[in-house]
mmCIF file of C-alpha atoms in Angstrom:
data_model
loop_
_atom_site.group_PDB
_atom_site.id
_atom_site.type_symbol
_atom_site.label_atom_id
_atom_site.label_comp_id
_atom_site.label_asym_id
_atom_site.label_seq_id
_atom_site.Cartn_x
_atom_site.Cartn_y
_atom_site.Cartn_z
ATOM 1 C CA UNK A 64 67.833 54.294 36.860
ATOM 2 C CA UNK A 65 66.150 51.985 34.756
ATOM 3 C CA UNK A 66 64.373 48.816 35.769
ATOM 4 C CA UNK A 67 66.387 46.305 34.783
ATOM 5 C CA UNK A 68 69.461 48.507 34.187
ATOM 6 C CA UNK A 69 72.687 47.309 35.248
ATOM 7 C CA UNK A 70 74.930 49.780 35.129
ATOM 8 C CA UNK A 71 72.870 52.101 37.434
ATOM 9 C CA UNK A 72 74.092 49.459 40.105
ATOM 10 C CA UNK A 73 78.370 49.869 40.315
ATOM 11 C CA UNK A 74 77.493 53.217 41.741
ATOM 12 C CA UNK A 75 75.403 52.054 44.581
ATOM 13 C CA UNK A 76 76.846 51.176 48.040
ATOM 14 C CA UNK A 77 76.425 47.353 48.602
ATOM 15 C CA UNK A 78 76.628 47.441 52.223
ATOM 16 C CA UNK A 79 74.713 48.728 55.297
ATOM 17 C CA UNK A 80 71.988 47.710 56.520
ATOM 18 C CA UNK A 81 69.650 48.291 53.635
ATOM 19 C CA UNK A 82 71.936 46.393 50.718
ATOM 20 C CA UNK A 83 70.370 43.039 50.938
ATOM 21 C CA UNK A 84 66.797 44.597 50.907
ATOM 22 C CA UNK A 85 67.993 47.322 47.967
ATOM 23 C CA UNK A 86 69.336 43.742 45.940
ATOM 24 C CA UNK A 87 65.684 42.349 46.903
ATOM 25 C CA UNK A 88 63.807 45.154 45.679
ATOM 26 C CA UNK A 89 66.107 45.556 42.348
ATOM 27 C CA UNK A 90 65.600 41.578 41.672
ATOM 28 C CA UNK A 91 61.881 42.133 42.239
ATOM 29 C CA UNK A 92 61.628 44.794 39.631
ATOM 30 C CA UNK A 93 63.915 43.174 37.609
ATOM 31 C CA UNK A 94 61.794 39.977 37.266
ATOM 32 C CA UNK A 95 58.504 41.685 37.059
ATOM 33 C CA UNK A 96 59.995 44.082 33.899
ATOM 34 C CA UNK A 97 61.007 41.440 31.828
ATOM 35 C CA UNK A 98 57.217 40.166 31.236
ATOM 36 C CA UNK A 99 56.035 43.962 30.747
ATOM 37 C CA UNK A 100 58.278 45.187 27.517
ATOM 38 C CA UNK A 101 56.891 49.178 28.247
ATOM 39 C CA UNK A 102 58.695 49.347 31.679
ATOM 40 C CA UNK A 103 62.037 48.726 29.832
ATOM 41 C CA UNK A 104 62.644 44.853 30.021
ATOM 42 C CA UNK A 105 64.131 44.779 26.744
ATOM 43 C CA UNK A 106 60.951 42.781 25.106
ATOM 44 C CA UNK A 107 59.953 44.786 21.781
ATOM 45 C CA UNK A 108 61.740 48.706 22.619
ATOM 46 C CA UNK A 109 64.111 48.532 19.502
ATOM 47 C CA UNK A 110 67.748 49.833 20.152
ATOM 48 C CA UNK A 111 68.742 52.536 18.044
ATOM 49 C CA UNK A 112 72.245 54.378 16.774
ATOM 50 C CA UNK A 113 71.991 57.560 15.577
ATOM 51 C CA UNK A 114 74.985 58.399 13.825
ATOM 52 C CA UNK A 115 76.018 62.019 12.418
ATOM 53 C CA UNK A 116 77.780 62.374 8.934
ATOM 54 C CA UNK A 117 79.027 64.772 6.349
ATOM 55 C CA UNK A 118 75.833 66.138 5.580
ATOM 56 C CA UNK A 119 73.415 63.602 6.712
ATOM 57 C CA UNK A 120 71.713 61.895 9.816
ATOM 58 C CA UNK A 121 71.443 57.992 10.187
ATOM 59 C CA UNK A 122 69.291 56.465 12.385
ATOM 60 C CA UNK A 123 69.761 52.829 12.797
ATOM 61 C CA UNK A 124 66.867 50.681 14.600
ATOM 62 C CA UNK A 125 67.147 46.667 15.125
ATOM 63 C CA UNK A 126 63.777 45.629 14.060
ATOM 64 C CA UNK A 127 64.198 41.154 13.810
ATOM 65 C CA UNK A 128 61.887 39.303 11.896
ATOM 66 C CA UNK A 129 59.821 42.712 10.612
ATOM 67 C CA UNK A 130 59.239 42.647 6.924
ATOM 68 C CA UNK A 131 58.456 46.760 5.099
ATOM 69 C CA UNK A 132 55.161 46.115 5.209
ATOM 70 C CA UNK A 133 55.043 45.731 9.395
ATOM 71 C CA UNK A 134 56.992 48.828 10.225
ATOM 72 C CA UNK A 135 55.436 52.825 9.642
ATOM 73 C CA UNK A 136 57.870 55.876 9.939
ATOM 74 C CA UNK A 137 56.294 59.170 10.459
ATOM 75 C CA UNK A 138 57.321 62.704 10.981
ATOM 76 C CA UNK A 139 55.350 65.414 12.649
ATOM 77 C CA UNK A 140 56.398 68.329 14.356
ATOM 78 C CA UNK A 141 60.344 67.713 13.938
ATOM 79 C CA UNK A 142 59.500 64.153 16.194
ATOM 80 C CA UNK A 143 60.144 61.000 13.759
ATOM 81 C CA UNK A 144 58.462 57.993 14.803
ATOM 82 C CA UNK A 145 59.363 54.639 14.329
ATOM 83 C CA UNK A 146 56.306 52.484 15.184
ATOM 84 C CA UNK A 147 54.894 48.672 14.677
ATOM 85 C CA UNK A 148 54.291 45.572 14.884
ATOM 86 C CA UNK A 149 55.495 41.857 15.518
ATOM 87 C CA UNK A 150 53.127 39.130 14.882
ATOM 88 C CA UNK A 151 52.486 36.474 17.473
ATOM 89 C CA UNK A 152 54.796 32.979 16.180
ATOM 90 C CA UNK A 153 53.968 29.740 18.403
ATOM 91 C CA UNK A 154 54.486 26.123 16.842
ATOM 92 C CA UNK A 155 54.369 22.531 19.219
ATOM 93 C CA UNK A 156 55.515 19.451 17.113
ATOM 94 C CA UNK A 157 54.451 16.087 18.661
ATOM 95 C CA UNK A 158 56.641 13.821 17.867
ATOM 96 C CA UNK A 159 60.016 15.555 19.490
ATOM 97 C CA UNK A 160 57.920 17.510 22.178
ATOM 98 C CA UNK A 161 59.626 20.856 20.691
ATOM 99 C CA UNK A 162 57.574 24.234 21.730
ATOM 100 C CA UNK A 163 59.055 27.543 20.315
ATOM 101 C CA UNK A 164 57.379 30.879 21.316
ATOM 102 C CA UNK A 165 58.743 34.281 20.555
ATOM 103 C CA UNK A 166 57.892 38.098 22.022
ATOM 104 C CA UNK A 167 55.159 39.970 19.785
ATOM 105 C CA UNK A 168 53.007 43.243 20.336
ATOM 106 C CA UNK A 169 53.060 46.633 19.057
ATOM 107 C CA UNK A 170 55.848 48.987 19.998
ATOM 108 C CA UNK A 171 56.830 52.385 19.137
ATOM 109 C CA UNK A 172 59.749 54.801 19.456
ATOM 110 C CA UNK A 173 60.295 58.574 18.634
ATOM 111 C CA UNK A 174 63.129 61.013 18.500
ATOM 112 C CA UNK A 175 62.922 64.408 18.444
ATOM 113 C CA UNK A 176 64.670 66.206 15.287
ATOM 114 C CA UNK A 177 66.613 69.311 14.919
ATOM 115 C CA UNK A 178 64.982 72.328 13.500
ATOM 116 C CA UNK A 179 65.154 72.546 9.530
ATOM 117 C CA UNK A 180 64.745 69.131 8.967
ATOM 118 C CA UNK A 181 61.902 68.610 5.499
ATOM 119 C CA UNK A 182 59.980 65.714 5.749
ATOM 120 C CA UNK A 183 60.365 64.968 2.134
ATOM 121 C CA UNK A 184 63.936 64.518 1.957
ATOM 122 C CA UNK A 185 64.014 61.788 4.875
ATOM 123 C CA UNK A 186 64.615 58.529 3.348
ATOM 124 C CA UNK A 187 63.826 54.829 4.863
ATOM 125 C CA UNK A 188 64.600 51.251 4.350
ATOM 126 C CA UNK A 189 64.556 47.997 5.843
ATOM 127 C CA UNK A 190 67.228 45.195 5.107
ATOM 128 C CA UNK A 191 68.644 41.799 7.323
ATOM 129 C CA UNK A 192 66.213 43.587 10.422
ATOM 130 C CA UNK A 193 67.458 47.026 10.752
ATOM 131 C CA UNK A 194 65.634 49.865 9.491
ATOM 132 C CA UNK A 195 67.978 52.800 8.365
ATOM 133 C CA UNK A 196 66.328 56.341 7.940
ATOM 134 C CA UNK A 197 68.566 58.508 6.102
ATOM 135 C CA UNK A 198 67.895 62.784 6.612
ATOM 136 C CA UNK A 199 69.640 65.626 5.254
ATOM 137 C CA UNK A 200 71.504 67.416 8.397
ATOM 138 C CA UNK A 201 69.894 70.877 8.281
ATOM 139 C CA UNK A 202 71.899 73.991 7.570
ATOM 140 C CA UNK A 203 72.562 75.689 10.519
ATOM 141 C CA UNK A 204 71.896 79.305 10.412
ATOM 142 C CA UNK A 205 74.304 82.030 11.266
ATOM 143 C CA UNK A 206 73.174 83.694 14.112
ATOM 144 C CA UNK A 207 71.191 86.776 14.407
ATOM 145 C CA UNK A 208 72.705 89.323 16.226
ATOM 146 C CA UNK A 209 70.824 92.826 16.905
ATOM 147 C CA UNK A 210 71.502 95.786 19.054
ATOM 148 C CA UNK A 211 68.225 97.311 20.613
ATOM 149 C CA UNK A 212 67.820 100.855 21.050
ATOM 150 C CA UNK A 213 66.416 101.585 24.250
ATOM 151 C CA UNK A 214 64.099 104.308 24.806
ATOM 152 C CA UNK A 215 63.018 106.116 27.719
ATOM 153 C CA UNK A 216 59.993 105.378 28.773
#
């Protein structure tokens, strides 16, 4: 489970005597994850779909209010990450008493890719706040199959 995850809660048993105090301890967590982004509140962890086509790999990441310039995608090792940053926004007019704040900090996500995949060829872009990385789904080799003499020893 997930702190503030949902869904991990139709499986639990509500009663007994240890539902109210389970509830107590899952609205605890809950409140104290929304303020700390890392522990899985939501906050700045941008969703992703990964979607597989003819010949290609799409990974779609909702990145709001991130311009090119505040977003890096890297690849080493067959792990892409998707890292960066949101810029801290605050205005306070007088005159209607209106205060607007929204959630900024650094954040970063990886996947891990399948074998094959050349750097190179991986292709990125940012438009209306989702970043789409293109990749060429690598050819999957035919399998090596080899009988092995064995030898006395």
């Amino acid at each position: 489970m997930t702190f503030g995850d949902k869904r991990a809660d139709i499986a639990r048993t509500e009663g007994g005597p240890f539902g109210s105090l389970q509830r107590e301890i899952d609205r605890v967590f809950d409140d104290f994850s929304r303020n700390w982004p890392a522990l899985g509140g939501g906050g700045l962890t941008p969703r992703m779909d990964v979607t597989e086509r003819d010949g290609t790999i799409e990974i779609a990441a909702e990145l709001p209010g991130l311009e090119e310039k505040d977003v890096e995608v890297s690849v080493v090792d067959n792990i892409l990450t998707v890292k960066g940053e949101k810029k801290a926004e605050r205005t306070e007019e007088e005159g209607a008493r209106k205060l607007v704040e929204r959630s900024y900090g650094a954040f970063a996500r990886t996947i891990e890719l399948p074998p094959g995949i050349k750097a190179e060829d991986i292709k990125a872009s940012l438009s209306k706040g989702v970043l789409t990385v293109t990749l060429p789904k690598p050819v999957a080799a035919a399998p090596q199959a080899k009988k092995i003499e064995v030898k006395a020893g």
